[in-house]
Short mmCIF file of C-alpha atoms in Angstrom, two decimals:
data_model
loop_
_atom_site.label_atom_id
_atom_site.label_comp_id
_atom_site.label_asym_id
_atom_site.label_seq_id
_atom_site.Cartn_x
_atom_site.Cartn_y
_atom_site.Cartn_z
CA MET N 1 -20.65 -33.37 25.35
CA GLU N 2 -17.69 -34.85 23.51
CA THR N 3 -17.54 -38.51 22.47
CA THR N 4 -14.27 -40.26 21.62
CA ALA N 5 -14.15 -43.22 19.28
CA VAL N 6 -10.80 -45.03 19.21
CA VAL N 7 -10.02 -47.30 16.28
CA LEU N 8 -7.24 -49.84 16.83
CA GLY N 9 -5.53 -50.75 13.56
CA GLY N 10 -4.62 -48.86 10.40
CA GLY N 11 -5.52 -51.53 7.85
CA TYR N 12 -8.48 -51.82 5.51
CA ALA N 13 -11.06 -52.28 8.28
CA GLY N 14 -9.67 -49.66 10.65
CA VAL N 15 -9.23 -46.90 8.08
CA MET N 16 -12.71 -47.54 6.66
CA ALA N 17 -14.24 -47.36 10.16
CA ALA N 18 -12.37 -44.16 11.05
CA ASN N 19 -13.45 -42.46 7.83
CA ARG N 20 -17.10 -43.44 8.21
CA LEU N 21 -17.09 -41.95 11.70
CA ALA N 22 -15.14 -38.77 10.97
CA ALA N 23 -16.80 -37.91 7.67
CA THR N 24 -20.13 -37.35 9.42
CA GLY N 25 -18.70 -34.00 10.50
CA ARG N 26 -20.12 -34.24 14.00
CA PRO N 27 -18.25 -31.62 16.06
CA GLU N 28 -18.77 -33.56 19.29
CA LEU N 29 -17.21 -36.76 17.89
CA ASN N 30 -13.45 -37.25 18.24
CA VAL N 31 -12.01 -40.05 16.12
CA VAL N 32 -8.58 -41.48 16.98
CA LEU N 33 -6.77 -44.07 14.86
CA VAL N 34 -4.02 -46.06 16.59
CA SER N 35 -1.51 -47.73 14.26
CA PRO N 36 2.24 -48.29 14.51
CA GLU N 37 2.79 -47.93 10.76
CA GLU N 38 3.86 -44.57 9.41
CA ARG N 39 2.08 -45.27 6.12
CA PHE N 40 -0.87 -47.38 5.04
CA VAL N 41 0.30 -50.79 3.80
CA GLU N 42 -1.46 -52.31 0.79
CA ARG N 43 -1.17 -55.90 1.89
CA ILE N 44 -2.77 -57.08 -1.35
CA ARG N 45 0.36 -55.69 -3.08
CA LEU N 46 3.02 -57.30 -0.90
CA HIS N 47 3.63 -60.21 -3.29
CA GLU N 48 4.45 -57.65 -6.01
CA TYR N 49 6.81 -55.82 -3.67
CA THR N 50 8.52 -59.05 -2.64
CA ALA N 51 9.15 -60.09 -6.24
CA GLY N 52 10.57 -56.68 -7.13
CA THR N 53 7.71 -55.64 -9.41
CA ARG N 54 6.40 -52.82 -7.21
CA LYS N 55 8.73 -50.23 -5.74
CA ASP N 56 6.55 -49.18 -2.81
CA PRO N 57 3.40 -50.95 -1.50
CA THR N 58 2.55 -48.15 0.94
CA VAL N 59 0.36 -45.06 0.71
CA ASP N 60 0.47 -41.85 2.72
CA PHE N 61 -2.18 -41.96 5.44
CA GLY N 62 -2.87 -38.31 4.71
CA SER N 63 -4.21 -39.23 1.28
CA LEU N 64 -6.65 -41.78 2.73
CA LEU N 65 -7.87 -40.51 6.09
CA HIS N 66 -10.49 -37.87 6.71
CA PRO N 67 -8.77 -34.71 8.07
CA GLY N 68 -10.75 -35.05 11.28
CA VAL N 69 -9.08 -38.34 12.23
CA ARG N 70 -6.29 -37.97 14.77
CA ARG N 71 -3.63 -40.58 14.15
CA VAL N 72 -1.54 -41.99 17.00
CA ALA N 73 1.61 -43.84 15.91
CA ASP N 74 1.71 -46.55 18.56
CA THR N 75 0.57 -50.09 19.33
CA ALA N 76 -2.18 -51.07 21.75
CA VAL N 77 -0.98 -53.61 24.32
CA GLY N 78 -3.96 -53.71 26.66
CA ILE N 79 -7.66 -52.85 26.82
CA ASP N 80 -9.41 -52.11 30.11
CA ALA N 81 -13.08 -52.47 29.19
CA ALA N 82 -14.31 -51.48 32.65
CA ALA N 83 -12.33 -48.24 32.67
CA ARG N 84 -12.72 -47.71 28.91
CA THR N 85 -9.01 -47.18 28.38
CA VAL N 86 -6.41 -48.50 25.97
CA ARG N 87 -2.83 -48.94 27.12
CA LEU N 88 -0.20 -48.19 24.48
CA ALA N 89 3.28 -49.66 24.06
CA GLY N 90 4.76 -46.20 24.45
CA GLY N 91 3.34 -45.93 27.97
CA ASN N 92 0.37 -43.63 27.35
CA ARG N 93 -3.29 -44.45 27.84
CA LEU N 94 -6.21 -43.45 25.67
CA ASN N 95 -9.72 -43.01 27.03
CA TYR N 96 -12.59 -44.04 24.80
CA ASP N 97 -16.34 -43.93 24.71
CA TYR N 98 -16.44 -46.41 21.81
CA LEU N 99 -13.74 -48.75 20.58
CA VAL N 100 -13.30 -50.45 17.20
CA TYR N 101 -10.98 -53.47 17.41
CA ALA N 102 -9.41 -53.84 13.94
CA VAL N 103 -5.83 -54.89 14.65
CA GLY N 104 -5.62 -57.20 11.64
CA SER N 105 -3.57 -60.34 11.14
CA GLY N 106 0.01 -61.38 10.52
CA GLN N 107 2.01 -64.45 9.71
CA ALA N 108 1.45 -67.53 11.82
CA LYS N 109 4.53 -69.07 13.39
CA ILE N 110 7.08 -70.03 10.77
CA PRO N 111 10.11 -72.33 10.97
CA ASP N 112 13.61 -70.98 11.38
CA GLY N 113 15.16 -70.21 8.02
CA ALA N 114 11.90 -69.30 6.27
CA LEU N 115 10.72 -65.82 5.36
CA SER N 116 7.20 -64.40 5.59
CA ILE N 117 5.70 -61.76 3.32
CA SER N 118 2.55 -61.09 5.35
CA THR N 119 3.97 -57.84 6.76
CA LEU N 120 5.88 -54.99 5.16
CA ALA N 121 9.02 -55.75 7.16
CA GLY N 122 8.91 -59.42 6.21
CA ALA N 123 8.27 -58.63 2.56
CA ALA N 124 11.22 -56.21 2.54
CA GLN N 125 13.49 -58.93 3.95
CA ALA N 126 12.27 -61.43 1.36
CA ARG N 127 12.71 -58.88 -1.43
CA GLU N 128 16.35 -58.37 -0.44
CA ALA N 129 16.92 -62.12 -0.28
CA LEU N 130 15.53 -62.67 -3.79
CA ALA N 131 17.54 -59.78 -5.21
CA ALA N 132 20.75 -61.25 -3.79
CA MET N 133 20.29 -64.71 -5.34
CA GLU N 134 22.57 -65.92 -8.09
CA PRO N 135 21.14 -67.14 -11.42
CA GLY N 136 19.79 -70.66 -11.07
CA GLY N 137 19.03 -70.22 -7.38
CA HIS N 138 16.03 -72.10 -6.01
CA VAL N 139 13.13 -70.26 -4.32
CA ALA N 140 10.55 -72.49 -2.63
CA VAL N 141 7.11 -71.01 -1.87
CA VAL N 142 5.19 -72.95 0.79
CA GLY N 143 1.39 -72.85 0.81
CA GLY N 144 -1.57 -73.57 -1.41
CA GLY N 145 -3.64 -70.43 -0.86
CA LEU N 146 -3.86 -67.26 -2.89
CA THR N 147 -0.91 -65.55 -1.19
CA ALA N 148 1.40 -68.44 -2.04
CA ILE N 149 0.09 -68.75 -5.61
CA GLU N 150 0.39 -65.04 -6.35
CA SER N 151 3.85 -64.87 -4.77
CA ALA N 152 5.16 -67.83 -6.79
CA ALA N 153 3.81 -66.53 -10.12
CA GLU N 154 4.99 -62.95 -9.53
CA ALA N 155 8.46 -64.10 -8.49
CA ALA N 156 8.75 -66.40 -11.52
CA TYR N 157 7.87 -63.69 -14.04
CA ARG N 158 9.97 -61.03 -12.36
CA ASN N 159 12.99 -63.29 -11.83
CA PRO N 160 13.23 -65.66 -14.82
CA HIS N 161 16.83 -66.43 -13.87
CA LEU N 162 15.61 -68.16 -10.67
CA ARG N 163 13.96 -71.53 -10.17
CA ILE N 164 10.60 -71.15 -8.42
CA SER N 165 8.67 -74.04 -6.87
CA LEU N 166 5.30 -74.09 -5.13
CA HIS N 167 4.78 -76.61 -2.31
CA ALA N 168 1.19 -77.26 -1.20
CA ALA N 169 0.01 -79.96 1.18
CA ASP N 170 -3.11 -80.31 -1.00
CA VAL N 171 -4.10 -79.01 -4.42
CA PRO N 172 -3.47 -75.27 -4.97
CA ALA N 173 -6.48 -72.99 -4.45
CA PRO N 174 -8.81 -75.75 -3.17
CA HIS N 175 -11.66 -73.22 -2.89
CA VAL N 176 -12.03 -72.59 -6.65
CA SER N 177 -13.93 -74.76 -9.12
CA ALA N 178 -12.23 -77.69 -10.82
CA GLY N 179 -12.26 -75.92 -14.18
CA ALA N 180 -10.76 -72.76 -12.73
CA ARG N 181 -8.05 -74.79 -11.01
CA ARG N 182 -7.06 -76.47 -14.25
CA GLY N 183 -6.56 -73.06 -15.82
CA LEU N 184 -4.63 -71.86 -12.78
CA VAL N 185 -2.30 -74.85 -12.98
CA ARG N 186 -1.67 -74.12 -16.66
CA SER N 187 -0.90 -70.49 -15.85
CA LEU N 188 1.59 -71.47 -13.16
CA ARG N 189 3.23 -73.85 -15.59
CA ARG N 190 3.51 -71.07 -18.20
CA ALA N 191 5.12 -68.84 -15.60
CA GLY N 192 7.73 -71.53 -14.98
CA VAL N 193 6.56 -72.45 -11.48
CA GLU N 194 7.30 -76.05 -10.51
CA GLN N 195 4.27 -77.41 -8.66
CA ARG N 196 4.83 -79.87 -5.85
CA ASN N 197 1.40 -80.82 -4.50
CA GLY N 198 0.65 -83.25 -1.70
CA THR N 199 4.07 -82.97 -0.12
CA PRO N 200 3.84 -81.38 3.34
CA VAL N 201 7.02 -79.59 4.38
CA PRO N 202 8.70 -81.18 7.42
CA TRP N 203 8.46 -79.29 10.71
CA PRO N 204 10.52 -78.54 12.75
CA GLY N 205 13.81 -78.00 11.01
CA ASP N 206 15.17 -75.54 8.49
CA PRO N 207 12.94 -75.91 5.41
CA ARG N 208 15.73 -74.69 3.16
CA ALA N 209 17.54 -77.95 3.74
CA ALA N 210 14.39 -80.05 3.34
CA LEU N 211 13.48 -78.32 0.08
CA ASN N 212 17.03 -77.78 -1.19
CA ALA N 213 16.27 -74.08 -1.61
CA GLY N 214 18.27 -70.93 -1.02
CA VAL N 215 15.15 -68.99 -0.03
CA VAL N 216 11.87 -70.28 1.39
CA LEU N 217 8.83 -67.99 1.33
CA TRP N 218 6.36 -69.21 3.96
CA CYS N 219 2.79 -68.40 2.92
CA ALA N 220 0.86 -70.98 4.93
CA GLY N 221 -1.74 -69.26 7.08
CA PHE N 222 -2.17 -66.20 9.27
CA SER N 223 -2.46 -65.50 12.97
CA VAL N 224 -3.88 -62.59 14.95
CA PRO N 225 -2.44 -60.52 17.82
CA ASP N 226 -3.26 -61.70 21.34
CA LEU N 227 -4.49 -58.26 22.42
CA ALA N 228 -8.10 -59.38 22.92
CA SER N 229 -7.23 -62.47 24.93
CA VAL N 230 -4.71 -60.75 27.22
CA SER N 231 -7.29 -58.03 27.80
CA GLY N 232 -9.87 -60.57 29.01
CA LEU N 233 -12.19 -60.16 26.04
CA PRO N 234 -13.93 -63.20 24.51
CA VAL N 235 -12.00 -64.90 21.72
CA ASP N 236 -12.32 -68.01 19.57
CA ALA N 237 -9.76 -70.83 19.39
CA ALA N 238 -7.63 -68.78 16.98
CA GLY N 239 -7.58 -65.75 19.28
CA ARG N 240 -10.00 -63.66 17.22
CA LEU N 241 -12.31 -61.30 19.10
CA LEU N 242 -15.83 -62.77 19.26
CA LEU N 243 -18.66 -60.56 18.05
CA ASP N 244 -22.44 -60.73 17.83
CA PRO N 245 -24.15 -60.09 14.45
CA THR N 246 -24.11 -56.32 15.09
CA LEU N 247 -20.29 -56.48 15.35
CA GLN N 248 -20.47 -55.73 19.07
CA VAL N 249 -18.65 -57.72 21.72
CA PRO N 250 -21.29 -59.52 23.82
CA GLY N 251 -21.44 -57.95 27.24
CA GLN N 252 -19.34 -54.97 26.09
CA PRO N 253 -21.73 -52.46 24.50
CA ARG N 254 -18.95 -49.96 23.77
CA ILE N 255 -16.58 -52.34 21.92
CA TYR N 256 -16.97 -53.34 18.28
CA GLY N 257 -14.76 -55.42 16.03
CA ALA N 258 -13.91 -55.68 12.34
CA GLY N 259 -11.45 -57.35 9.98
CA ASP N 260 -9.15 -60.34 10.30
CA ALA N 261 -8.75 -60.14 14.08
CA ALA N 262 -12.48 -60.42 14.76
CA VAL N 263 -15.10 -63.05 14.00
CA ILE N 264 -18.88 -63.06 14.20
CA ALA N 265 -19.91 -66.03 16.33
CA GLY N 266 -22.08 -68.74 14.85
CA ARG N 267 -22.52 -70.70 11.63
CA ASP N 268 -24.33 -67.87 9.84
CA TYR N 269 -21.06 -66.03 9.28
CA ALA N 270 -18.62 -68.90 8.85
CA TYR N 271 -18.23 -68.00 5.17
CA LEU N 272 -16.46 -64.70 5.96
CA ARG N 273 -12.78 -65.37 5.33
CA MET N 274 -9.81 -63.17 6.19
CA SER N 275 -9.69 -60.65 3.34
CA CYS N 276 -9.99 -56.95 2.63
CA ALA N 277 -13.28 -57.80 0.88
CA ALA N 278 -14.68 -58.83 4.28
CA ALA N 279 -12.73 -56.32 6.38
CA MET N 280 -13.93 -53.11 4.76
CA PRO N 281 -17.68 -53.84 5.04
CA MET N 282 -17.16 -54.92 8.65
CA GLY N 283 -15.30 -51.70 9.42
CA ALA N 284 -18.02 -49.62 7.80
CA ASP N 285 -20.81 -51.43 9.64
CA ALA N 286 -19.02 -51.25 13.01
CA ALA N 287 -18.73 -47.49 12.59
CA GLY N 288 -22.32 -47.30 11.38
CA ASN N 289 -23.62 -49.02 14.49
CA ILE N 290 -21.64 -46.66 16.70
CA LEU N 291 -23.33 -43.77 14.91
CA ARG N 292 -26.73 -45.42 15.37
CA ASN N 293 -26.01 -45.81 19.07
CA LEU N 294 -25.16 -42.13 19.31
CA ASP N 295 -28.50 -41.36 17.66
CA SER N 296 -30.36 -43.81 19.95
CA ASP N 297 -31.28 -45.95 16.93
CA SER N 298 -31.31 -49.75 16.87
CA PRO N 299 -28.15 -51.41 15.52
CA ILE N 300 -28.24 -53.38 12.27
CA ARG N 301 -27.07 -56.92 11.71
CA HIS N 302 -23.98 -57.15 9.53
CA ASP N 303 -24.71 -58.21 5.97
CA SER N 304 -21.90 -58.62 3.44
CA GLY N 305 -21.02 -61.16 0.79
CA PHE N 306 -18.59 -61.91 -1.99
CA GLY N 307 -18.80 -61.61 -5.76
CA GLY N 308 -15.56 -63.17 -6.90
CA GLN N 309 -12.01 -64.14 -6.08
CA CYS N 310 -9.39 -62.37 -8.19
CA VAL N 311 -5.97 -64.00 -8.41
CA SER N 312 -2.90 -62.33 -9.88
CA LEU N 313 -0.65 -64.70 -11.83
CA GLY N 314 1.86 -62.11 -12.98
CA ARG N 315 1.27 -58.73 -14.57
CA SER N 316 -0.43 -60.14 -17.69
CA ASP N 317 -2.15 -63.27 -16.42
CA GLY N 318 -4.73 -63.98 -13.78
CA LEU N 319 -7.83 -65.83 -12.65
CA VAL N 320 -11.24 -64.50 -11.66
CA GLN N 321 -13.40 -67.11 -9.98
CA PHE N 322 -16.98 -65.88 -9.67
CA VAL N 323 -18.67 -66.96 -6.46
CA ARG N 324 -22.01 -66.93 -4.70
CA ALA N 325 -22.55 -64.52 -1.83
CA ASP N 326 -21.31 -67.17 0.60
CA ASP N 327 -17.99 -67.42 -1.33
CA SER N 328 -18.78 -70.83 -2.85
CA PRO N 329 -17.57 -71.05 -6.47
CA VAL N 330 -19.79 -71.18 -9.54
CA ARG N 331 -18.73 -72.65 -12.87
CA PHE N 332 -18.05 -69.28 -14.53
CA HIS N 333 -14.49 -68.00 -14.37
CA LEU N 334 -12.06 -65.87 -16.39
CA HIS N 335 -8.41 -66.48 -17.23
CA GLY N 336 -5.55 -64.62 -18.86
CA ARG N 337 -5.00 -60.93 -19.52
CA LEU N 338 -8.65 -59.95 -18.97
CA ALA N 339 -8.55 -61.54 -15.52
CA ALA N 340 -5.28 -59.75 -14.74
CA VAL N 341 -6.87 -56.42 -15.69
CA GLN N 342 -9.88 -57.17 -13.49
CA LYS N 343 -7.62 -57.99 -10.55
CA GLU N 344 -5.72 -54.72 -11.00
CA ILE N 345 -8.97 -52.75 -11.14
CA ILE N 346 -10.13 -54.29 -7.87
CA CYS N 347 -6.80 -53.51 -6.20
CA ARG N 348 -7.03 -49.88 -7.25
CA MET N 349 -10.68 -49.63 -6.28
CA THR N 350 -9.94 -50.51 -2.65
CA LEU N 351 -8.13 -47.20 -2.20
CA ARG N 352 -10.84 -45.33 -4.12
CA TRP N 353 -13.49 -46.80 -1.83
CA ILE N 354 -11.54 -45.74 1.25
CA ARG N 355 -10.99 -42.24 -0.11
CA GLY N 356 -14.65 -41.99 -1.11
CA GLU N 357 -15.69 -42.77 2.46
CA ALA N 358 -13.37 -40.02 3.72
CA LYS N 359 -15.30 -37.54 1.57
CA ARG N 360 -18.80 -38.75 2.44
CA SER N 361 -19.78 -41.04 5.31
CA GLY N 362 -21.82 -43.89 3.87
CA ALA N 363 -20.40 -43.63 0.34
CA TYR N 364 -18.96 -47.15 0.41
CA THR N 365 -21.35 -49.99 -0.44
CA TRP N 366 -20.79 -53.72 -0.93
CA PRO N 367 -22.50 -56.94 -2.06
CA ARG N 368 -25.11 -58.40 0.27
CA GLY N 369 -24.44 -61.69 1.98
CA PRO N 370 -26.31 -64.98 1.76
CA ARG N 371 -29.68 -65.41 3.37
CA LEU N 372 -29.03 -65.90 7.07
CA ARG N 373 -30.73 -67.92 9.71
CA THR N 374 -32.20 -66.07 12.70
CA THR N 375 -29.36 -66.97 15.02
CA THR N 376 -29.35 -64.90 18.21
CA ALA N 377 -26.16 -63.53 19.71
CA ALA N 378 -26.37 -66.04 22.57
CA GLN N 379 -26.81 -68.96 20.15
CA GLY N 380 -23.85 -67.71 18.13
CA GLN N 381 -21.65 -67.59 21.23
CA ALA N 382 -22.69 -71.11 22.20
CA GLU N 383 -21.78 -72.40 18.72
CA ALA N 384 -18.44 -70.59 18.74
CA TRP N 385 -17.46 -71.93 22.17
CA SER N 386 -18.71 -75.48 21.64
#
């Protein structure tokens, strides 16, 4: 009897899940990946593409996916959990026995006049805008997180003829240690980035006028598609699909979630931030629990943690902040060229890990998470909805 597993989303979580399922070589298991993109987008490279450093931040899906994965170039617009079907934007419907919800994240709402680099299309538009600027033009980068910091530094080094400023409502990279932040600030200064901290950008209104800038790159937060909520599935306040610790949707034993668009309910997993470092283990474990279900084995509780935060500050400068499993910073950190090399290694390794999983199901491993409390799925839901 054939079993169909449909994976929604062709990002880090979705591709990892599809490969873990397909690489088992089970002839009765059909794996379908639904993604509107023609090629895999390395989102961790989009700041390089925007600045003009990298020519192409995409990779052929054929080089990443197991040959047994059938790819459907479309977007899911509805999920009927009772009928086990997915409605696609193109008008077709897909039947599933198991579903992995890994639709990822995108840019939160931005003001008119600003540009976002959270998607390939947005990054391409921003790249064109930067390339068209005259010498001395002002580029304002809004945000204090890693995307904003990396974008500002990359743009400054790649475009020394432009004036680059970074506008954060608070200190940049508030999640790193004080010592690491001091080094980061020095690196931004060396790159020629003007740092404007503690000055929230007015909203609404065109931020170009408020910041006296020809181009504004908006890097202040992400949002997720509303697919789960419009489909009647449980979501948190941000619209992310709610999961129990086994990455299953409570009350929906055939639906699993992974990546930015999903969240494990409860305080135990609050440390898991939106990142490929969290998405890939979630995708692998979601697929693993589907396989355990097929084998009538008990599911496992998701267990993943962090080892460090790598920040690119141009091609020859960077920061590596070492962290505990729960992503809290320790005192040890690296700066300069060595950190830049480490960041580049990690970026390249993400594709190697995905390709390794396509060759052998279970090849990908990751750091364990912090010691967890014994929160039940019901307790986690109560915490998430309170």
